[in-house]
mmCIF file with all atom_site columns, C-alpha atoms in Angstrom:
data_model
loop_
_atom_site.group_PDB
_atom_site.id
_atom_site.type_symbol
_atom_site.label_atom_id
_atom_site.label_alt_id
_atom_site.label_comp_id
_atom_site.label_asym_id
_atom_site.label_entity_id
_atom_site.label_seq_id
_atom_site.pdbx_PDB_ins_code
_atom_site.Cartn_x
_atom_site.Cartn_y
_atom_site.Cartn_z
_atom_site.occupancy
_atom_site.B_iso_or_equiv
_atom_site.pdbx_formal_charge
_atom_site.auth_seq_id
_atom_site.auth_comp_id
_atom_site.auth_asym_id
_atom_site.auth_atom_id
_atom_site.pdbx_PDB_model_num
ATOM 1   C CA . ALA W 1 1   ? 122.471 76.240  57.716 1.00 45.00 ? 1   ALA W CA 1
ATOM 2   C CA . ARG W 1 2   ? 125.378 77.259  55.637 1.00 50.00 ? 2   ARG W CA 1
ATOM 3   C CA . LEU W 1 3   ? 123.152 80.210  54.222 1.00 48.00 ? 3   LEU W CA 1
ATOM 4   C CA . ASP W 1 4   ? 121.912 81.147  57.818 1.00 51.00 ? 4   ASP W CA 1
ATOM 5   C CA . ALA W 1 5   ? 125.616 81.467  58.886 1.00 49.00 ? 5   ALA W CA 1
ATOM 6   C CA . GLY W 1 6   ? 126.014 85.025  57.209 1.00 56.00 ? 6   GLY W CA 1
ATOM 7   C CA . ASP W 1 7   ? 124.412 87.840  55.211 1.00 70.00 ? 7   ASP W CA 1
ATOM 8   C CA . GLU W 1 8   ? 127.376 88.178  52.983 1.00 74.00 ? 8   GLU W CA 1
ATOM 9   C CA . VAL W 1 9   ? 127.986 86.590  49.625 1.00 75.00 ? 9   VAL W CA 1
ATOM 10  C CA . PRO W 1 10  ? 131.254 84.620  50.047 1.00 72.00 ? 10  PRO W CA 1
ATOM 11  C CA . ASP W 1 11  ? 134.052 85.331  47.813 1.00 80.00 ? 11  ASP W CA 1
ATOM 12  C CA . PRO W 1 12  ? 132.066 87.317  45.067 1.00 85.00 ? 12  PRO W CA 1
ATOM 13  C CA . VAL W 1 13  ? 133.301 87.533  41.560 1.00 91.00 ? 13  VAL W CA 1
ATOM 14  C CA . GLU W 1 14  ? 132.014 88.439  38.404 1.00 94.00 ? 14  GLU W CA 1
ATOM 15  C CA . VAL W 1 15  ? 129.418 85.787  37.066 1.00 95.00 ? 15  VAL W CA 1
ATOM 16  C CA . ARG W 1 16  ? 128.662 85.603  33.530 1.00 96.00 ? 16  ARG W CA 1
ATOM 17  C CA . LEU W 1 17  ? 124.953 84.840  34.241 1.00 96.00 ? 17  LEU W CA 1
ATOM 18  C CA . ASP W 1 18  ? 123.941 84.055  30.713 1.00 96.00 ? 18  ASP W CA 1
ATOM 19  C CA . ALA W 1 19  ? 126.617 81.592  30.394 1.00 96.00 ? 19  ALA W CA 1
ATOM 20  C CA . LEU W 1 20  ? 125.579 79.864  33.852 1.00 97.00 ? 20  LEU W CA 1
ATOM 21  C CA . LEU W 1 21  ? 121.749 79.698  32.574 1.00 97.00 ? 21  LEU W CA 1
ATOM 22  C CA . GLU W 1 22  ? 122.866 78.337  29.130 1.00 96.00 ? 22  GLU W CA 1
ATOM 23  C CA . SER W 1 23  ? 124.885 75.757  30.804 1.00 97.00 ? 23  SER W CA 1
ATOM 24  C CA . LEU W 1 24  ? 121.977 74.731  33.347 1.00 97.00 ? 24  LEU W CA 1
ATOM 25  C CA . ALA W 1 25  ? 119.437 74.519  30.456 1.00 97.00 ? 25  ALA W CA 1
ATOM 26  C CA . ASP W 1 26  ? 121.610 72.000  28.646 1.00 96.00 ? 26  ASP W CA 1
ATOM 27  C CA . VAL W 1 27  ? 121.897 69.898  31.698 1.00 96.00 ? 27  VAL W CA 1
ATOM 28  C CA . PHE W 1 28  ? 118.199 70.260  32.663 1.00 97.00 ? 28  PHE W CA 1
ATOM 29  C CA . ASN W 1 29  ? 117.055 69.828  29.323 1.00 96.00 ? 29  ASN W CA 1
ATOM 30  C CA . CYS W 1 30  ? 118.634 66.214  29.117 1.00 94.00 ? 30  CYS W CA 1
ATOM 31  C CA . ARG W 1 31  ? 116.455 65.359  32.045 1.00 92.00 ? 31  ARG W CA 1
ATOM 32  C CA . ALA W 1 32  ? 113.518 66.962  30.580 1.00 95.00 ? 32  ALA W CA 1
ATOM 33  C CA . ARG W 1 33  ? 113.643 65.168  27.373 1.00 95.00 ? 33  ARG W CA 1
ATOM 34  C CA . ARG W 1 34  ? 113.340 62.006  29.122 1.00 93.00 ? 34  ARG W CA 1
ATOM 35  C CA . GLN W 1 35  ? 109.883 62.714  30.387 1.00 90.00 ? 35  GLN W CA 1
ATOM 36  C CA . GLY W 1 36  ? 108.841 64.696  27.075 1.00 94.00 ? 36  GLY W CA 1
ATOM 37  C CA . ALA W 1 37  ? 109.516 67.849  28.022 1.00 95.00 ? 37  ALA W CA 1
ATOM 38  C CA . ARG W 1 38  ? 112.111 70.657  27.014 1.00 96.00 ? 38  ARG W CA 1
ATOM 39  C CA . VAL W 1 39  ? 114.075 73.340  28.761 1.00 97.00 ? 39  VAL W CA 1
ATOM 40  C CA . ILE W 1 40  ? 115.163 76.145  26.468 1.00 96.00 ? 40  ILE W CA 1
ATOM 41  C CA . CYS W 1 41  ? 116.729 79.653  26.786 1.00 93.00 ? 41  CYS W CA 1
ATOM 42  C CA . ALA W 1 42  ? 115.053 82.534  25.027 1.00 86.00 ? 42  ALA W CA 1
ATOM 43  C CA . ASN W 1 43  ? 116.124 86.289  24.929 1.00 76.00 ? 43  ASN W CA 1
ATOM 44  C CA . VAL W 1 44  ? 119.319 85.544  27.094 1.00 83.00 ? 44  VAL W CA 1
ATOM 45  C CA . ALA W 1 45  ? 121.378 88.698  26.983 1.00 82.00 ? 45  ALA W CA 1
ATOM 46  C CA . ALA W 1 46  ? 125.393 88.423  27.544 1.00 90.00 ? 46  ALA W CA 1
ATOM 47  C CA . ILE W 1 47  ? 125.030 90.031  31.214 1.00 94.00 ? 47  ILE W CA 1
ATOM 48  C CA . ARG W 1 48  ? 127.557 89.842  34.494 1.00 94.00 ? 48  ARG W CA 1
ATOM 49  C CA . VAL W 1 49  ? 126.539 89.974  37.972 1.00 95.00 ? 49  VAL W CA 1
ATOM 50  C CA . LEU W 1 50  ? 128.905 89.999  41.179 1.00 92.00 ? 50  LEU W CA 1
ATOM 51  C CA . GLY W 1 51  ? 128.181 86.956  43.287 1.00 93.00 ? 51  GLY W CA 1
ATOM 52  C CA . ASN W 1 52  ? 128.979 83.675  44.100 1.00 93.00 ? 52  ASN W CA 1
ATOM 53  C CA . GLU W 1 53  ? 128.718 81.014  41.332 1.00 95.00 ? 53  GLU W CA 1
ATOM 54  C CA . THR W 1 54  ? 128.133 78.210  43.319 1.00 93.00 ? 54  THR W CA 1
ATOM 55  C CA . GLU W 1 55  ? 125.184 79.792  45.082 1.00 93.00 ? 55  GLU W CA 1
ATOM 56  C CA . LEU W 1 56  ? 123.770 80.977  41.905 1.00 96.00 ? 56  LEU W CA 1
ATOM 57  C CA . ARG W 1 57  ? 124.170 77.636  40.171 1.00 96.00 ? 57  ARG W CA 1
ATOM 58  C CA . GLN W 1 58  ? 122.212 76.074  43.196 1.00 94.00 ? 58  GLN W CA 1
ATOM 59  C CA . LEU W 1 59  ? 119.448 78.862  43.024 1.00 96.00 ? 59  LEU W CA 1
ATOM 60  C CA . PHE W 1 60  ? 118.630 78.402  39.385 1.00 97.00 ? 60  PHE W CA 1
ATOM 61  C CA . SER W 1 61  ? 119.070 74.517  39.828 1.00 96.00 ? 61  SER W CA 1
ATOM 62  C CA . ASN W 1 62  ? 116.415 74.577  42.424 1.00 94.00 ? 62  ASN W CA 1
ATOM 63  C CA . LEU W 1 63  ? 114.095 76.607  40.270 1.00 96.00 ? 63  LEU W CA 1
ATOM 64  C CA . LEU W 1 64  ? 114.701 74.532  37.187 1.00 96.00 ? 64  LEU W CA 1
ATOM 65  C CA . ASP W 1 65  ? 114.180 71.368  39.149 1.00 93.00 ? 65  ASP W CA 1
ATOM 66  C CA . ASN W 1 66  ? 110.618 72.734  40.573 1.00 91.00 ? 66  ASN W CA 1
ATOM 67  C CA . ALA W 1 67  ? 109.587 73.999  37.088 1.00 93.00 ? 67  ALA W CA 1
ATOM 68  C CA . LEU W 1 68  ? 110.212 70.166  35.673 1.00 93.00 ? 68  LEU W CA 1
ATOM 69  C CA . ARG W 1 69  ? 108.860 68.542  38.757 1.00 90.00 ? 69  ARG W CA 1
ATOM 70  C CA . TYR W 1 70  ? 105.470 70.709  39.077 1.00 88.00 ? 70  TYR W CA 1
ATOM 71  C CA . GLY W 1 71  ? 104.696 71.923  35.484 1.00 89.00 ? 71  GLY W CA 1
ATOM 72  C CA . PRO W 1 72  ? 103.159 69.875  32.803 1.00 90.00 ? 72  PRO W CA 1
ATOM 73  C CA . PRO W 1 73  ? 105.222 66.596  32.271 1.00 89.00 ? 73  PRO W CA 1
ATOM 74  C CA . THR W 1 74  ? 105.449 67.359  28.353 1.00 92.00 ? 74  THR W CA 1
ATOM 75  C CA . GLY W 1 75  ? 105.569 71.248  28.873 1.00 93.00 ? 75  GLY W CA 1
ATOM 76  C CA . VAL W 1 76  ? 108.463 73.546  28.140 1.00 96.00 ? 76  VAL W CA 1
ATOM 77  C CA . VAL W 1 77  ? 110.423 75.600  30.657 1.00 97.00 ? 77  VAL W CA 1
ATOM 78  C CA . ARG W 1 78  ? 111.744 78.611  29.427 1.00 97.00 ? 78  ARG W CA 1
ATOM 79  C CA . ILE W 1 79  ? 114.509 80.689  30.822 1.00 97.00 ? 79  ILE W CA 1
ATOM 80  C CA . THR W 1 80  ? 114.950 84.321  30.167 1.00 95.00 ? 80  THR W CA 1
ATOM 81  C CA . LEU W 1 81  ? 117.602 87.060  30.997 1.00 96.00 ? 81  LEU W CA 1
ATOM 82  C CA . GLN W 1 82  ? 117.139 90.709  30.324 1.00 93.00 ? 82  GLN W CA 1
ATOM 83  C CA . ASP W 1 83  ? 119.195 93.535  31.280 1.00 92.00 ? 83  ASP W CA 1
ATOM 84  C CA . GLY W 1 84  ? 117.161 95.968  33.373 1.00 88.00 ? 84  GLY W CA 1
ATOM 85  C CA . PRO W 1 85  ? 115.234 97.800  34.574 1.00 85.00 ? 85  PRO W CA 1
ATOM 86  C CA . GLY W 1 86  ? 117.511 100.084 35.692 1.00 90.00 ? 86  GLY W CA 1
ATOM 87  C CA . PRO W 1 87  ? 120.571 98.708  37.564 1.00 93.00 ? 87  PRO W CA 1
ATOM 88  C CA . TRP W 1 88  ? 118.887 95.235  37.704 1.00 95.00 ? 88  TRP W CA 1
ATOM 89  C CA . VAL W 1 89  ? 119.186 92.122  35.415 1.00 95.00 ? 89  VAL W CA 1
ATOM 90  C CA . THR W 1 90  ? 115.880 90.091  35.553 1.00 95.00 ? 90  THR W CA 1
ATOM 91  C CA . ALA W 1 91  ? 116.131 86.210  34.922 1.00 96.00 ? 91  ALA W CA 1
ATOM 92  C CA . CYS W 1 92  ? 112.920 84.369  34.719 1.00 96.00 ? 92  CYS W CA 1
ATOM 93  C CA . VAL W 1 93  ? 112.088 80.510  34.908 1.00 97.00 ? 93  VAL W CA 1
ATOM 94  C CA . HIS W 1 94  ? 108.849 79.992  33.164 1.00 96.00 ? 94  HIS W CA 1
ATOM 95  C CA . ASP W 1 95  ? 106.771 76.762  33.060 1.00 95.00 ? 95  ASP W CA 1
ATOM 96  C CA . GLU W 1 96  ? 103.452 76.216  31.741 1.00 93.00 ? 96  GLU W CA 1
ATOM 97  C CA . GLY W 1 97  ? 101.785 74.818  34.959 1.00 86.00 ? 97  GLY W CA 1
ATOM 98  C CA . GLY W 1 98  ? 100.105 77.823  36.720 1.00 78.00 ? 98  GLY W CA 1
ATOM 99  C CA . ALA W 1 99  ? 98.258  75.552  39.215 1.00 81.00 ? 99  ALA W CA 1
ATOM 100 C CA . ILE W 1 100 ? 99.492  77.264  42.436 1.00 84.00 ? 100 ILE W CA 1
ATOM 101 C CA . PRO W 1 101 ? 96.515  78.462  44.177 1.00 87.00 ? 101 PRO W CA 1
ATOM 102 C CA . PRO W 1 102 ? 96.793  82.592  44.574 1.00 87.00 ? 102 PRO W CA 1
ATOM 103 C CA . ASP W 1 103 ? 96.065  81.987  48.413 1.00 86.00 ? 103 ASP W CA 1
ATOM 104 C CA . LYS W 1 104 ? 99.117  79.694  48.690 1.00 85.00 ? 104 LYS W CA 1
ATOM 105 C CA . LEU W 1 105 ? 101.585 82.167  46.720 1.00 81.00 ? 105 LEU W CA 1
ATOM 106 C CA . PRO W 1 106 ? 102.738 84.276  49.928 1.00 83.00 ? 106 PRO W CA 1
ATOM 107 C CA . TYR W 1 107 ? 103.805 80.927  51.548 1.00 80.00 ? 107 TYR W CA 1
ATOM 108 C CA . LEU W 1 108 ? 105.876 79.449  48.966 1.00 83.00 ? 108 LEU W CA 1
ATOM 109 C CA . PHE W 1 109 ? 109.251 80.747  50.164 1.00 76.00 ? 109 PHE W CA 1
ATOM 110 C CA . ASP W 1 110 ? 108.580 79.808  53.844 1.00 81.00 ? 110 ASP W CA 1
ATOM 111 C CA . ARG W 1 111 ? 110.484 76.857  55.174 1.00 74.00 ? 111 ARG W CA 1
ATOM 112 C CA . PHE W 1 112 ? 108.887 73.365  54.821 1.00 63.00 ? 112 PHE W CA 1
ATOM 113 C CA . TYR W 1 113 ? 105.958 74.868  53.304 1.00 54.00 ? 113 TYR W CA 1
ATOM 114 C CA . ARG W 1 114 ? 104.371 72.732  50.543 1.00 60.00 ? 114 ARG W CA 1
ATOM 115 C CA . VAL W 1 115 ? 101.482 73.641  48.440 1.00 62.00 ? 115 VAL W CA 1
ATOM 116 C CA . ASP W 1 116 ? 100.049 70.052  48.924 1.00 59.00 ? 116 ASP W CA 1
ATOM 117 C CA . PRO W 1 117 ? 100.980 68.747  52.343 1.00 50.00 ? 117 PRO W CA 1
ATOM 118 C CA . SER W 1 118 ? 99.939  65.065  51.369 1.00 48.00 ? 118 SER W CA 1
ATOM 119 C CA . ARG W 1 119 ? 102.616 64.611  48.913 1.00 51.00 ? 119 ARG W CA 1
ATOM 120 C CA . SER W 1 120 ? 105.356 62.548  50.307 1.00 47.00 ? 120 SER W CA 1
ATOM 121 C CA . HIS W 1 121 ? 108.756 63.611  50.639 1.00 48.00 ? 121 HIS W CA 1
ATOM 122 C CA . THR W 1 122 ? 109.605 61.018  47.914 1.00 47.00 ? 122 THR W CA 1
ATOM 123 C CA . TYR W 1 123 ? 107.890 62.816  45.355 1.00 49.00 ? 123 TYR W CA 1
ATOM 124 C CA . GLY W 1 124 ? 107.334 66.376  46.602 1.00 56.00 ? 124 GLY W CA 1
ATOM 125 C CA . GLY W 1 125 ? 110.749 67.288  48.197 1.00 61.00 ? 125 GLY W CA 1
ATOM 126 C CA . SER W 1 126 ? 111.442 68.873  51.729 1.00 60.00 ? 126 SER W CA 1
ATOM 127 C CA . GLY W 1 127 ? 110.037 72.098  51.206 1.00 65.00 ? 127 GLY W CA 1
ATOM 128 C CA . LEU W 1 128 ? 113.125 73.893  51.432 1.00 76.00 ? 128 LEU W CA 1
ATOM 129 C CA . GLY W 1 129 ? 114.206 74.549  47.722 1.00 79.00 ? 129 GLY W CA 1
ATOM 130 C CA . LEU W 1 130 ? 112.157 78.082  47.624 1.00 88.00 ? 130 LEU W CA 1
ATOM 131 C CA . ALA W 1 131 ? 113.200 79.063  50.960 1.00 88.00 ? 131 ALA W CA 1
ATOM 132 C CA . ILE W 1 132 ? 116.949 78.465  50.064 1.00 89.00 ? 132 ILE W CA 1
ATOM 133 C CA . ALA W 1 133 ? 116.363 80.145  46.610 1.00 92.00 ? 133 ALA W CA 1
ATOM 134 C CA . ARG W 1 134 ? 115.001 83.234  48.269 1.00 93.00 ? 134 ARG W CA 1
ATOM 135 C CA . GLN W 1 135 ? 117.802 83.427  50.882 1.00 91.00 ? 135 GLN W CA 1
ATOM 136 C CA . THR W 1 136 ? 120.410 83.200  48.240 1.00 93.00 ? 136 THR W CA 1
ATOM 137 C CA . VAL W 1 137 ? 118.616 86.022  46.188 1.00 94.00 ? 137 VAL W CA 1
ATOM 138 C CA . GLN W 1 138 ? 118.762 88.316  49.227 1.00 92.00 ? 138 GLN W CA 1
ATOM 139 C CA . ARG W 1 139 ? 122.340 87.484  50.032 1.00 92.00 ? 139 ARG W CA 1
ATOM 140 C CA . HIS W 1 140 ? 122.947 88.669  46.345 1.00 94.00 ? 140 HIS W CA 1
ATOM 141 C CA . HIS W 1 141 ? 121.010 92.001  47.265 1.00 94.00 ? 141 HIS W CA 1
ATOM 142 C CA . GLY W 1 142 ? 118.203 91.213  44.683 1.00 95.00 ? 142 GLY W CA 1
ATOM 143 C CA . THR W 1 143 ? 114.402 90.089  44.815 1.00 95.00 ? 143 THR W CA 1
ATOM 144 C CA . ILE W 1 144 ? 112.496 86.799  44.049 1.00 96.00 ? 144 ILE W CA 1
ATOM 145 C CA . ALA W 1 145 ? 108.850 86.601  43.347 1.00 96.00 ? 145 ALA W CA 1
ATOM 146 C CA . ILE W 1 146 ? 106.281 84.198  41.843 1.00 93.00 ? 146 ILE W CA 1
ATOM 147 C CA . THR W 1 147 ? 103.183 84.504  39.723 1.00 92.00 ? 147 THR W CA 1
ATOM 148 C CA . SER W 1 148 ? 101.189 81.477  38.612 1.00 91.00 ? 148 SER W CA 1
ATOM 149 C CA . ASP W 1 149 ? 98.147  81.524  36.432 1.00 91.00 ? 149 ASP W CA 1
ATOM 150 C CA . PRO W 1 150 ? 96.376  78.529  34.680 1.00 89.00 ? 150 PRO W CA 1
ATOM 151 C CA . GLN W 1 151 ? 96.364  80.327  31.402 1.00 89.00 ? 151 GLN W CA 1
ATOM 152 C CA . ALA W 1 152 ? 100.024 82.027  31.598 1.00 90.00 ? 152 ALA W CA 1
ATOM 153 C CA . GLY W 1 153 ? 101.805 79.284  33.740 1.00 92.00 ? 153 GLY W CA 1
ATOM 154 C CA . THR W 1 154 ? 104.048 80.041  36.608 1.00 93.00 ? 154 THR W CA 1
ATOM 155 C CA . VAL W 1 155 ? 106.937 82.325  36.512 1.00 95.00 ? 155 VAL W CA 1
ATOM 156 C CA . VAL W 1 156 ? 109.564 82.832  38.782 1.00 96.00 ? 156 VAL W CA 1
ATOM 157 C CA . ALA W 1 157 ? 111.164 85.995  38.188 1.00 97.00 ? 157 ALA W CA 1
ATOM 158 C CA . ILE W 1 158 ? 114.627 87.097  40.034 1.00 97.00 ? 158 ILE W CA 1
ATOM 159 C CA . GLN W 1 159 ? 116.141 90.517  40.027 1.00 97.00 ? 159 GLN W CA 1
ATOM 160 C CA . LEU W 1 160 ? 119.708 90.920  40.829 1.00 96.00 ? 160 LEU W CA 1
ATOM 161 C CA . PRO W 1 161 ? 122.196 94.001  40.591 1.00 95.00 ? 161 PRO W CA 1
ATOM 162 C CA . ARG W 1 162 ? 124.177 94.403  37.281 1.00 92.00 ? 162 ARG W CA 1
ATOM 163 C CA . SER W 1 163 ? 127.922 94.027  37.952 1.00 89.00 ? 163 SER W CA 1
ATOM 164 C CA . PRO W 1 164 ? 129.311 97.380  38.467 1.00 83.00 ? 164 PRO W CA 1
ATOM 165 C CA . ASN W 1 165 ? 131.934 96.549  35.751 1.00 78.00 ? 165 ASN W CA 1
ATOM 166 C CA . ALA W 1 166 ? 129.383 95.555  33.077 1.00 62.00 ? 166 ALA W CA 1
#
């Protein structure tokens, strides 16, 4: 509801996206290790974006939560952050799952959509996480996309505009 209230990011500031992602990797790695998995940051460049740090933290927390929930229980979740292409920065959350059917990919960002509707809310969430993620990315004037392949895993790629002061 808060995201529906406006299209502009409240109180945008310069955010060190690399530091935010490394911090989240540490937090989620503690949870991952309890189930035999790992969360790591790889190829994380020092990059700043203009945005709302709370919203960006929630965005990437949702993505990491999904990666741990739906990826292999003993897999590795990789976070990458690169400068480019062009005026963009690209952040990816990659898990080793890859089990999302291609015909389901276009619906993943719809509110209340769940790939497996038979999952209870206790185990499968409410179906709002990716809808919130998309809206957050759009408010930050970026794009979000998901690819999933049994051999390559599932990758959520986010492109955000680089900070004009970077």
